[in-house]
Short mmCIF file of C-alpha atoms and ligand atoms in Angstrom, two decimals:
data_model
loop_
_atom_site.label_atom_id
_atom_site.label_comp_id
_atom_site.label_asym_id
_atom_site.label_seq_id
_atom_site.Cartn_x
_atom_site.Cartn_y
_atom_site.Cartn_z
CA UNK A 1 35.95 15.41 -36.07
CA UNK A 2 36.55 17.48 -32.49
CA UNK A 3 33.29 18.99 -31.83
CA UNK A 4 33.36 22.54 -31.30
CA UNK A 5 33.18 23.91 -27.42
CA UNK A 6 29.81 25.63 -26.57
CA UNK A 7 29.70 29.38 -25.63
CA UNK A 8 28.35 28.82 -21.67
CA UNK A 9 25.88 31.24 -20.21
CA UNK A 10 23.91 31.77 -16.81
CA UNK A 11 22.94 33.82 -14.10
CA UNK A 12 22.30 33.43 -10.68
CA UNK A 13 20.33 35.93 -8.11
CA UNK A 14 22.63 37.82 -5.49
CA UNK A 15 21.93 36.74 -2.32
CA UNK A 16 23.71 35.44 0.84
CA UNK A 17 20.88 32.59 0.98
CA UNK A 18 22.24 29.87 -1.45
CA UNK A 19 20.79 26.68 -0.65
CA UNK A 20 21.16 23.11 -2.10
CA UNK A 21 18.46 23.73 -4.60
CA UNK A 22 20.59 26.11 -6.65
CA UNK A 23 23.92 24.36 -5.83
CA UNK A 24 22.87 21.04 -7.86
CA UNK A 25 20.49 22.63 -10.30
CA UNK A 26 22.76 24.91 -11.37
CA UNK A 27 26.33 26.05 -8.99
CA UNK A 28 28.03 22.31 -9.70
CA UNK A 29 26.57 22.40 -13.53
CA UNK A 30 28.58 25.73 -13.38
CA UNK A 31 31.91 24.53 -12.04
CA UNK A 32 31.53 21.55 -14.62
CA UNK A 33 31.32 24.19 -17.41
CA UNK A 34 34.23 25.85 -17.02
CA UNK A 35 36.69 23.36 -18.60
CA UNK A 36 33.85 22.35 -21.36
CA UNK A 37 32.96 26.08 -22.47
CA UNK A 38 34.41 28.41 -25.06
CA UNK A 39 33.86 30.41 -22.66
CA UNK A 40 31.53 29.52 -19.71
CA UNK A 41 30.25 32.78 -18.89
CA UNK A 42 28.83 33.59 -15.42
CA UNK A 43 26.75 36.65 -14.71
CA UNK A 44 25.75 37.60 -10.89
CA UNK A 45 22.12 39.69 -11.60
CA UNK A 46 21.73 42.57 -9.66
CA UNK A 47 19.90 44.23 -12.14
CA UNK A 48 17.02 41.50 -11.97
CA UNK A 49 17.15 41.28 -8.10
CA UNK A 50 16.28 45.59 -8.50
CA UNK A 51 12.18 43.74 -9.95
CA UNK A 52 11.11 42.89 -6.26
CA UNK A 53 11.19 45.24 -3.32
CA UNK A 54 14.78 45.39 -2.29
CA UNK A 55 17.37 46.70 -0.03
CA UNK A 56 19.52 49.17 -1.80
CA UNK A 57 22.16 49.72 0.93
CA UNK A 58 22.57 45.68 1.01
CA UNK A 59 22.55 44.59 -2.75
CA UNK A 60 26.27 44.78 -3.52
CA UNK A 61 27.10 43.13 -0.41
CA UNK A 62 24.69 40.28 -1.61
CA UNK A 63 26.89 40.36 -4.89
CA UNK A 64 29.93 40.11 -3.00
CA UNK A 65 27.82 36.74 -0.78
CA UNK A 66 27.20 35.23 -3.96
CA UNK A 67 30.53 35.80 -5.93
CA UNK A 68 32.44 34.11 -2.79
CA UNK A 69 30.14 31.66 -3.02
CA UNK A 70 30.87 30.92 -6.57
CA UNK A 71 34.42 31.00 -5.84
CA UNK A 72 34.46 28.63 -3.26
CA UNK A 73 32.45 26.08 -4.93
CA UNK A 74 34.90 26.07 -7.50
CA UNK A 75 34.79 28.66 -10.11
CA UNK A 76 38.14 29.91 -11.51
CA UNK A 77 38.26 33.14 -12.71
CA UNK A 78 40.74 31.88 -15.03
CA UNK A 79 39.17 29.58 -16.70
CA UNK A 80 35.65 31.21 -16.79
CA UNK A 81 34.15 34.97 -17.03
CA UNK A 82 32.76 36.19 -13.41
CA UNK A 83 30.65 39.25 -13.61
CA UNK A 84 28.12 41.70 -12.56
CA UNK A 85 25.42 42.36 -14.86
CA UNK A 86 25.03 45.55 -13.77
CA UNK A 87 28.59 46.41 -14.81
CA UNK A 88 27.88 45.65 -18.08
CA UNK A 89 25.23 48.41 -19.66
CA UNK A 90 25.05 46.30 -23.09
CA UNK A 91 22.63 43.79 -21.61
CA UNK A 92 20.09 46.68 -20.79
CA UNK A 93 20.35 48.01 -24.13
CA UNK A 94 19.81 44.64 -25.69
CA UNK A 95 16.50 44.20 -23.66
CA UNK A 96 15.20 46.79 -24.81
CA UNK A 97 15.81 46.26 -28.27
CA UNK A 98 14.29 42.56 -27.49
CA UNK A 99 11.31 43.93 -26.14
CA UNK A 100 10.61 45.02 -29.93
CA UNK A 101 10.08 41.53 -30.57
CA UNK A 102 8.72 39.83 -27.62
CA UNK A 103 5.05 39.76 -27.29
CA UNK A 104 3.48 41.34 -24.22
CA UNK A 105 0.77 38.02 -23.75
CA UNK A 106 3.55 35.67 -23.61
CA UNK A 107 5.48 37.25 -20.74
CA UNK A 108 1.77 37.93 -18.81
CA UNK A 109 1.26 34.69 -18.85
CA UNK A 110 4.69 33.53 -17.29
CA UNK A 111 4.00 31.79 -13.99
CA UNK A 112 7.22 33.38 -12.39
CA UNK A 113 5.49 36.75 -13.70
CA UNK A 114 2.15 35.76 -12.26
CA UNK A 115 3.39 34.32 -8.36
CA UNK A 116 5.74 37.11 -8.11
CA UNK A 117 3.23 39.69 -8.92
CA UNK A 118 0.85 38.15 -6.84
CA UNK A 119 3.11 38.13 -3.61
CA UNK A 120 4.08 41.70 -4.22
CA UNK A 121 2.72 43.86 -1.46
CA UNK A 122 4.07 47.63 -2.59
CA UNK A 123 4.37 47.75 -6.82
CA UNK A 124 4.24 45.24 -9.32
CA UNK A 125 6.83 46.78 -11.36
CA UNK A 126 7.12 46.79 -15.21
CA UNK A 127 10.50 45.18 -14.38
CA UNK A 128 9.11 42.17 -12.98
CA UNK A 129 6.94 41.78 -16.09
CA UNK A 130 10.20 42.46 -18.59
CA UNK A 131 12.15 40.32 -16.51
CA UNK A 132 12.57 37.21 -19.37
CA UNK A 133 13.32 40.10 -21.76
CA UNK A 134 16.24 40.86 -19.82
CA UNK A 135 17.18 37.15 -19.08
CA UNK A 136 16.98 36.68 -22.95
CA UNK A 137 19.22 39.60 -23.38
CA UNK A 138 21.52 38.56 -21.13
CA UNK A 139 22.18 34.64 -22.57
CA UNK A 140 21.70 35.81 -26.13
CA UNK A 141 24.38 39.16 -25.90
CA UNK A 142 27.07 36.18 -25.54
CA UNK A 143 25.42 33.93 -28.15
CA UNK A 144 25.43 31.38 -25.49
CA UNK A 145 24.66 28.04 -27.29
CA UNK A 146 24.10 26.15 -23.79
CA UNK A 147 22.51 27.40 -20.32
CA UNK A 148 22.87 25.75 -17.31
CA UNK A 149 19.84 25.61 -15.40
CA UNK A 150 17.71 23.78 -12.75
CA UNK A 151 14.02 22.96 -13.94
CA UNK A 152 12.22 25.88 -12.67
CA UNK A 153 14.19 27.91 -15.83
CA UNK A 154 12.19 26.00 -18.54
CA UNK A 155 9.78 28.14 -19.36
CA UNK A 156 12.32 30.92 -19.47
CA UNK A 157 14.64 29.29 -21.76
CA UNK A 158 11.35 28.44 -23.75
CA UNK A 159 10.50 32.43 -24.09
CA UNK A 160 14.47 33.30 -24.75
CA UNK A 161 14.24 30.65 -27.51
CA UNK A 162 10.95 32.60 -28.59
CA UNK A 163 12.69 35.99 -28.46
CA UNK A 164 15.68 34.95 -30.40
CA UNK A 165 14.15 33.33 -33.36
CA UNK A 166 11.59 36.06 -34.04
CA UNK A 167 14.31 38.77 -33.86
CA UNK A 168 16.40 36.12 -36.47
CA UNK A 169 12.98 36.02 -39.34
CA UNK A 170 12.45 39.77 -37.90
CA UNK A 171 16.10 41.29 -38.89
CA UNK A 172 17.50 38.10 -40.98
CA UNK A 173 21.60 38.12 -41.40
CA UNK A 174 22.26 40.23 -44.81
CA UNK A 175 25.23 38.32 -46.58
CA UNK A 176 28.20 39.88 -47.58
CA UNK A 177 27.63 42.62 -45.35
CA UNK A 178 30.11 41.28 -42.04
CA UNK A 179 27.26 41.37 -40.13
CA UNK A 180 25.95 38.72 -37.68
CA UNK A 181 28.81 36.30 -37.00
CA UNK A 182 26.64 33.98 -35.57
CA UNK A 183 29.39 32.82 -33.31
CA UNK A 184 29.86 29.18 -34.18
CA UNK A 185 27.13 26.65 -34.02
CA UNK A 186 28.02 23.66 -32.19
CA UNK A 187 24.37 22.04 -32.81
CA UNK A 188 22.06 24.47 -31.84
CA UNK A 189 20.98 27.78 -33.61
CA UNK A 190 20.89 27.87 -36.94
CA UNK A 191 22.13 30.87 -38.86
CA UNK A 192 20.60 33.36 -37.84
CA UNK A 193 22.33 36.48 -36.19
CA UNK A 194 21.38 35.61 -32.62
CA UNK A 195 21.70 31.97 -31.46
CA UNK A 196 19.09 29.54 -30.03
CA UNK A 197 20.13 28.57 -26.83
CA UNK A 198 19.69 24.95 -25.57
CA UNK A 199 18.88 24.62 -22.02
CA UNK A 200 21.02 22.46 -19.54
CA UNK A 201 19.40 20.29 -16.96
CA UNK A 202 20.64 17.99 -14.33
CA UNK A 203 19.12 14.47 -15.44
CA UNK A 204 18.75 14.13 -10.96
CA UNK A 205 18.29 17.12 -8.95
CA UNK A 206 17.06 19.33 -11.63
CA UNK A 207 14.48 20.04 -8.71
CA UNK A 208 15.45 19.68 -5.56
CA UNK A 209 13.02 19.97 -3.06
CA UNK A 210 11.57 21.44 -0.18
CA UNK A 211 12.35 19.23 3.34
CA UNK A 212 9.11 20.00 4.91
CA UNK A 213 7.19 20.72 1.96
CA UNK A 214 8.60 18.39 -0.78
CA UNK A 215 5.77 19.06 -3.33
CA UNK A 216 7.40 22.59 -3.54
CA UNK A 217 10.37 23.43 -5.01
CA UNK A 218 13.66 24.21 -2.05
CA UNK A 219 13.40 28.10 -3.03
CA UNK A 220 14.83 31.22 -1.31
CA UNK A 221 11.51 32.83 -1.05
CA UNK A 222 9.02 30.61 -1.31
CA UNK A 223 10.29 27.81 0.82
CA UNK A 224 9.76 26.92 4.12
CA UNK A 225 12.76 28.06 6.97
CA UNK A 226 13.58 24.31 7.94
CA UNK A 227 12.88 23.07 4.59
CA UNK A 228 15.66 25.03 3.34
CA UNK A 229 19.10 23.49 3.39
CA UNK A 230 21.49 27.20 2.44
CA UNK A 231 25.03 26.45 1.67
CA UNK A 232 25.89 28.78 4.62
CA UNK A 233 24.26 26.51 6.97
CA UNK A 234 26.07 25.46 9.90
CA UNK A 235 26.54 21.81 10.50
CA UNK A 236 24.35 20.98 13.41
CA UNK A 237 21.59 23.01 11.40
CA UNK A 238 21.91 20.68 8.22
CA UNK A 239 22.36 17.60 10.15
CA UNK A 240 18.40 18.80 12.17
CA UNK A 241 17.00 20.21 8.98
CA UNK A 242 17.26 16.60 7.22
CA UNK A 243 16.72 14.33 10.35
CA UNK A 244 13.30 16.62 10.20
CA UNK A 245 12.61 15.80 6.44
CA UNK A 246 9.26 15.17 5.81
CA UNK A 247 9.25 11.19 4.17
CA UNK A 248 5.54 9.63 4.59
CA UNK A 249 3.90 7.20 6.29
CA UNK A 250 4.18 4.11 4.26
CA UNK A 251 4.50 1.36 7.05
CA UNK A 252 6.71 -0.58 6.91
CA UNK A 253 9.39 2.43 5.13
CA UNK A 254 9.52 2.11 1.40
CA UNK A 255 12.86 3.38 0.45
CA UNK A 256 12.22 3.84 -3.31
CA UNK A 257 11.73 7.04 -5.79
CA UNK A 258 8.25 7.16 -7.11
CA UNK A 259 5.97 9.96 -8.20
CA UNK A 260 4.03 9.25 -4.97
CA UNK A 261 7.10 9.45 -2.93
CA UNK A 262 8.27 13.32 -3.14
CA UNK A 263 10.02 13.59 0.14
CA UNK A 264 12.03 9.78 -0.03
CA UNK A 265 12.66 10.51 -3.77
CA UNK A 266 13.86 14.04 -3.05
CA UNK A 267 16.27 12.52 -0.17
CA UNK A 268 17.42 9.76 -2.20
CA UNK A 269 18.17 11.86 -5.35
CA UNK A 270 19.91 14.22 -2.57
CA UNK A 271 21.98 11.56 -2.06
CA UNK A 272 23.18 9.90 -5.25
CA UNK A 273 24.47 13.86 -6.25
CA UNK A 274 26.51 13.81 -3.20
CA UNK A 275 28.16 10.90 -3.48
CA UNK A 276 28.28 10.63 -7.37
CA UNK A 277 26.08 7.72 -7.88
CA UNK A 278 23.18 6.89 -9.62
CA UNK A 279 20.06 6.93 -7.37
CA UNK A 280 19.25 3.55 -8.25
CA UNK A 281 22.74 2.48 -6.94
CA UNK A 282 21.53 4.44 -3.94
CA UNK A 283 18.45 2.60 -3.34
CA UNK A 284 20.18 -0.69 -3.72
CA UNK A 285 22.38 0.41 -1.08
CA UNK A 286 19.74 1.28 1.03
CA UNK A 287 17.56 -2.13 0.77
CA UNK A 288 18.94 -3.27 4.22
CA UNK A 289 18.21 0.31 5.67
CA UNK A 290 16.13 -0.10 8.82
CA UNK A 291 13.90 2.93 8.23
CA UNK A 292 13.99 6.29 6.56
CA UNK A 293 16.37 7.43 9.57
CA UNK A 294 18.94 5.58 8.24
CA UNK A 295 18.64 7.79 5.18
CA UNK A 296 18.03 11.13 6.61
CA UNK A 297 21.12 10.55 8.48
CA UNK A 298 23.27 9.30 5.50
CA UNK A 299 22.25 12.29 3.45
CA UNK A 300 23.08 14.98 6.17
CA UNK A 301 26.67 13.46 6.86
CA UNK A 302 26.61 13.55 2.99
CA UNK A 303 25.94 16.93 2.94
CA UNK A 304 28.11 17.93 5.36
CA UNK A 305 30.51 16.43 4.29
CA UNK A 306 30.30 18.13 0.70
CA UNK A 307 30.38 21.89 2.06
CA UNK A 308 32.37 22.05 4.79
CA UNK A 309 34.92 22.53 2.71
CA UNK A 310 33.07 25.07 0.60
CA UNK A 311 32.33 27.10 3.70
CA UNK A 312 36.11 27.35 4.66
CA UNK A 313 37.06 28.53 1.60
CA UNK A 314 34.24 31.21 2.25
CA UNK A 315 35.21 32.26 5.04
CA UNK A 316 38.84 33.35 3.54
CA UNK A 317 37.62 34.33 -0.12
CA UNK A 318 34.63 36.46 1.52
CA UNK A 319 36.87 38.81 3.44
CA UNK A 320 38.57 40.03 0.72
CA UNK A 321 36.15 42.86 -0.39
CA UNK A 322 37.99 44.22 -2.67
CA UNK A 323 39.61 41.17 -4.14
CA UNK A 324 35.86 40.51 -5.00
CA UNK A 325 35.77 43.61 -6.55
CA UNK A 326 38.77 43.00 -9.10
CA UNK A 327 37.66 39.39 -9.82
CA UNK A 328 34.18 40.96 -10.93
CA UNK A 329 35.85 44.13 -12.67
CA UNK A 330 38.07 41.61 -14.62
CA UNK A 331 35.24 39.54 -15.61
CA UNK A 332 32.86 42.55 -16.74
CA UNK A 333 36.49 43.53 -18.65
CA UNK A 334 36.37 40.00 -20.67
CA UNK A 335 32.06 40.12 -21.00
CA UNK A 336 31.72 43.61 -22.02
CA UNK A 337 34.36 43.10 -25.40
CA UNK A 338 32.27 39.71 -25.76
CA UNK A 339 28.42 41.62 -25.52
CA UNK A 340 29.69 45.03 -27.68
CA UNK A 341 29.84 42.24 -30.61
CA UNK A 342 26.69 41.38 -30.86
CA UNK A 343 25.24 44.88 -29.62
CA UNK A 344 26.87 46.35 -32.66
CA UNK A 345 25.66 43.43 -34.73
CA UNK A 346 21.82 44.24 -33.65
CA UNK A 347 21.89 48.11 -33.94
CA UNK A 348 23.30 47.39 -37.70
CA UNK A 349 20.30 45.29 -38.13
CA UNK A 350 17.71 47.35 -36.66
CA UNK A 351 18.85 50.47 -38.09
CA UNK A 352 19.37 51.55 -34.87
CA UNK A 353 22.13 54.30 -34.58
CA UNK A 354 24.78 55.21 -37.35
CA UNK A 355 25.42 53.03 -39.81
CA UNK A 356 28.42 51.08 -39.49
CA UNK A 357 31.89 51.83 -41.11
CA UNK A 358 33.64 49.34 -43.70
CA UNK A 359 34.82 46.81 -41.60
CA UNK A 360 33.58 48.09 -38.30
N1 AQP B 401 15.02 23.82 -5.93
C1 AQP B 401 15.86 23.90 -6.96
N2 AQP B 401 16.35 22.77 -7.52
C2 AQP B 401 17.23 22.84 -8.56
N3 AQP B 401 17.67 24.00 -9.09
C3 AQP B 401 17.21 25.16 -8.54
N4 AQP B 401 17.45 26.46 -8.82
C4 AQP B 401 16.73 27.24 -7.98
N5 AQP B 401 16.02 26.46 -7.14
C5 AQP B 401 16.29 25.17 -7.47
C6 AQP B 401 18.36 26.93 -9.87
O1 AQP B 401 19.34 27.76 -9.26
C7 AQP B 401 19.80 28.69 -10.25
C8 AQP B 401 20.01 30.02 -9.61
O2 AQP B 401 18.79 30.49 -9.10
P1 AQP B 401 18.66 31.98 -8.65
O3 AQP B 401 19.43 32.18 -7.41
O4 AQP B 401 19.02 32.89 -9.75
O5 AQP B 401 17.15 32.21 -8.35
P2 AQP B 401 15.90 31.28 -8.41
O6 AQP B 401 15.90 30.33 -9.52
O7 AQP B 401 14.76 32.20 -8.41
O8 AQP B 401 16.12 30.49 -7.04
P3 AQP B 401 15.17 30.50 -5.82
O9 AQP B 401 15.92 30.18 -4.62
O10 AQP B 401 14.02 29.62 -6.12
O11 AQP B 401 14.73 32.01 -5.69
P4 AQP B 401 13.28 32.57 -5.54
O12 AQP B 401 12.81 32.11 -4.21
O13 AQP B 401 13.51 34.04 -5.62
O14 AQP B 401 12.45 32.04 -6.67
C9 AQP B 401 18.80 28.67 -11.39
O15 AQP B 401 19.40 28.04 -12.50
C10 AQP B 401 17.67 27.82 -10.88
O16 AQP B 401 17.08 27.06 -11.91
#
């Protein structure tokens, strides 16, 4: 029996600032997706990037950063659906009709809720709190079966689980009616008018981490400058950021993974995703390594080595302003006729609106 292709959803911030974190956790996952998904559908979020103090004259040339990024790692817009969420009002709408079923404790107590908040210096808006409401919407306007994330997205794939199976016992499918095609269930779901996504995790690099802080995660905001490897990086930076890595001070060098080993495990795992291998292969390699130079150098050429190419083709791709603009107007084209589905599906349910015609 052929089993049937997932829907593929995710989203990714827009900003200029890529870094390696989000380019194994989730960028390569993406590229992967393409040729496994029914559709794999990629969503740039400037609506969520609006829920911390921004720079309105810069976001859409941060979309435009992050869409050549995309492209240059390897998305196709052929073979996958590239869009802005703000081009598409249906995820909006289907927020707020989530928010009717999404308790208020649950996203208070979200720890992306509660750091953000607490590094806000201005407003704490009710967007940052709604946030996960709009992520749900997002995934679940696609009834995206699989989600591509790195592990910091757990707990909001947990919630957009929540969401969708309370709005499923809330508003359950009404046979006979044509309403709720629940899209196909390759696994995951049930029957239920929206489907239950299933997160997608790396099984190495799921976190990568920070070079000079590697108990924290490699983060655009919250990491450290030289910690922070960005896809944009020149050469001679990446090369200095991980000869700088922070390892420890085991004497003589230990060049294993371990829980008590965050910056050699971080560098190691680095490693095995670069060149394809498993990090124990990578630590076998390494047993005649004099020291944990050897390694910080290995990983750097690695590195290098992985997105020079990327950053050539971002040069070209990134020029192109308004071939950005098409690719993106296309793919809001393909995700809009997708989204208006399942919108129409959820206003029939809710009673929200008209009711619908025979065979609308
Ligand atoms: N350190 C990481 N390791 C593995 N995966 C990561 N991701 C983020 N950091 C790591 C994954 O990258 C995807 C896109 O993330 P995003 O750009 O939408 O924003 P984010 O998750 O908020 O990334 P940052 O850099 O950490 O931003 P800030 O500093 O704003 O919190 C997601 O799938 C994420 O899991």
């Amino acid at each position: 029996m052929n089993a049937v292709p997932p829907v593929i959803f995710s989203g990714i911030q827009p900003t200029g600032r890529k870094h390696l974190g989000n380019y194994i956790g989730a960028i390569q996952q993406y590229v992967c997706g393409q040729d496994r998904g029914d559709p794999a559908i990629y969503c740039i979020v400037d609506l969520h990037a609006t829920t911390v103090h921004y720079d309105p004259a810069e976001l859409r040339d941060r979309v435009h950063d992050t869409t050549a990024i995309l492209l240059a790692a390897g998305l196709d817009p052929e073979r996958c659906v590239l869009f802005r969420q703000g081009d598409v009002a249906e995820h909006s709408e289907l927020c707020w009709l989530l928010t009717s079923v999404t308790p208020l404790g649950a996203l208070q107590r979200m720890h992306q809720f509660r750091d953000k908040s607490a590094s806000q210096r201005e407003l704490v808006s009710a967007g940052l709190l709604l946030y996960p409401v709009l992520q749900a919407a997002d995934v679940l306007a696609y009834r995206a079966h699989e989600v591509p994330v790195g592990e910091d997205q757990r707990e909001h794939l947990e919630i957009m689980r929540d969401i969708a199976e309370r709005f499923n016992a809330r508003f359950p499918l009404r046979r006979g009616t044509g309403e709720g095609r629940s899209g196909g269930d390759p696994g995951t779901g049930g029957d239920g008018l929206l489907v239950v996504p299933e997160h997608k995790i790396p099984t190495v690099g799921a976190r990568v981490r920070d070079l000079q802080e590697p108990e924290r995660k490699m983060s655009t905001t919250g990491g450290t400058e030289q910690g922070t490897v960005l896809l944009l990086d020149e050469p001679a930076t990446i090369r200095r950021k991980f000869k700088r890595a922070v390892t420890d001070s085991d004497d003589p060098p230990v060049l294993r993974r371990g829980d008590d080993k965050p910056g050699v495990t971080n560098l190691i795992d680095i490693l095995a995703v670069m060149r394809g291998a498993t990090p124990a292969a990578i630590e076998q390699e390494l047993a005649s390594a004099r020291g944990y130079g050897d390694l910080k150098v290995a990983v750097g050429e690695a590195v290098v080595a992985e997105l020079a190419p990327l950053q050539e083709r971002y040069r070209a791709i990134r020029a192109d302003t308004q071939g950005l603009e098409d690719v993106l107007a296309a793919g809001a084209d393909k995700a809009r006729a997708i989204a208006r589905v399942t919108l129409a599906d959820v206003r029939e349910a809710m009673g929200v609106g008209p009711p619908r015609s025979p065979g609308g």
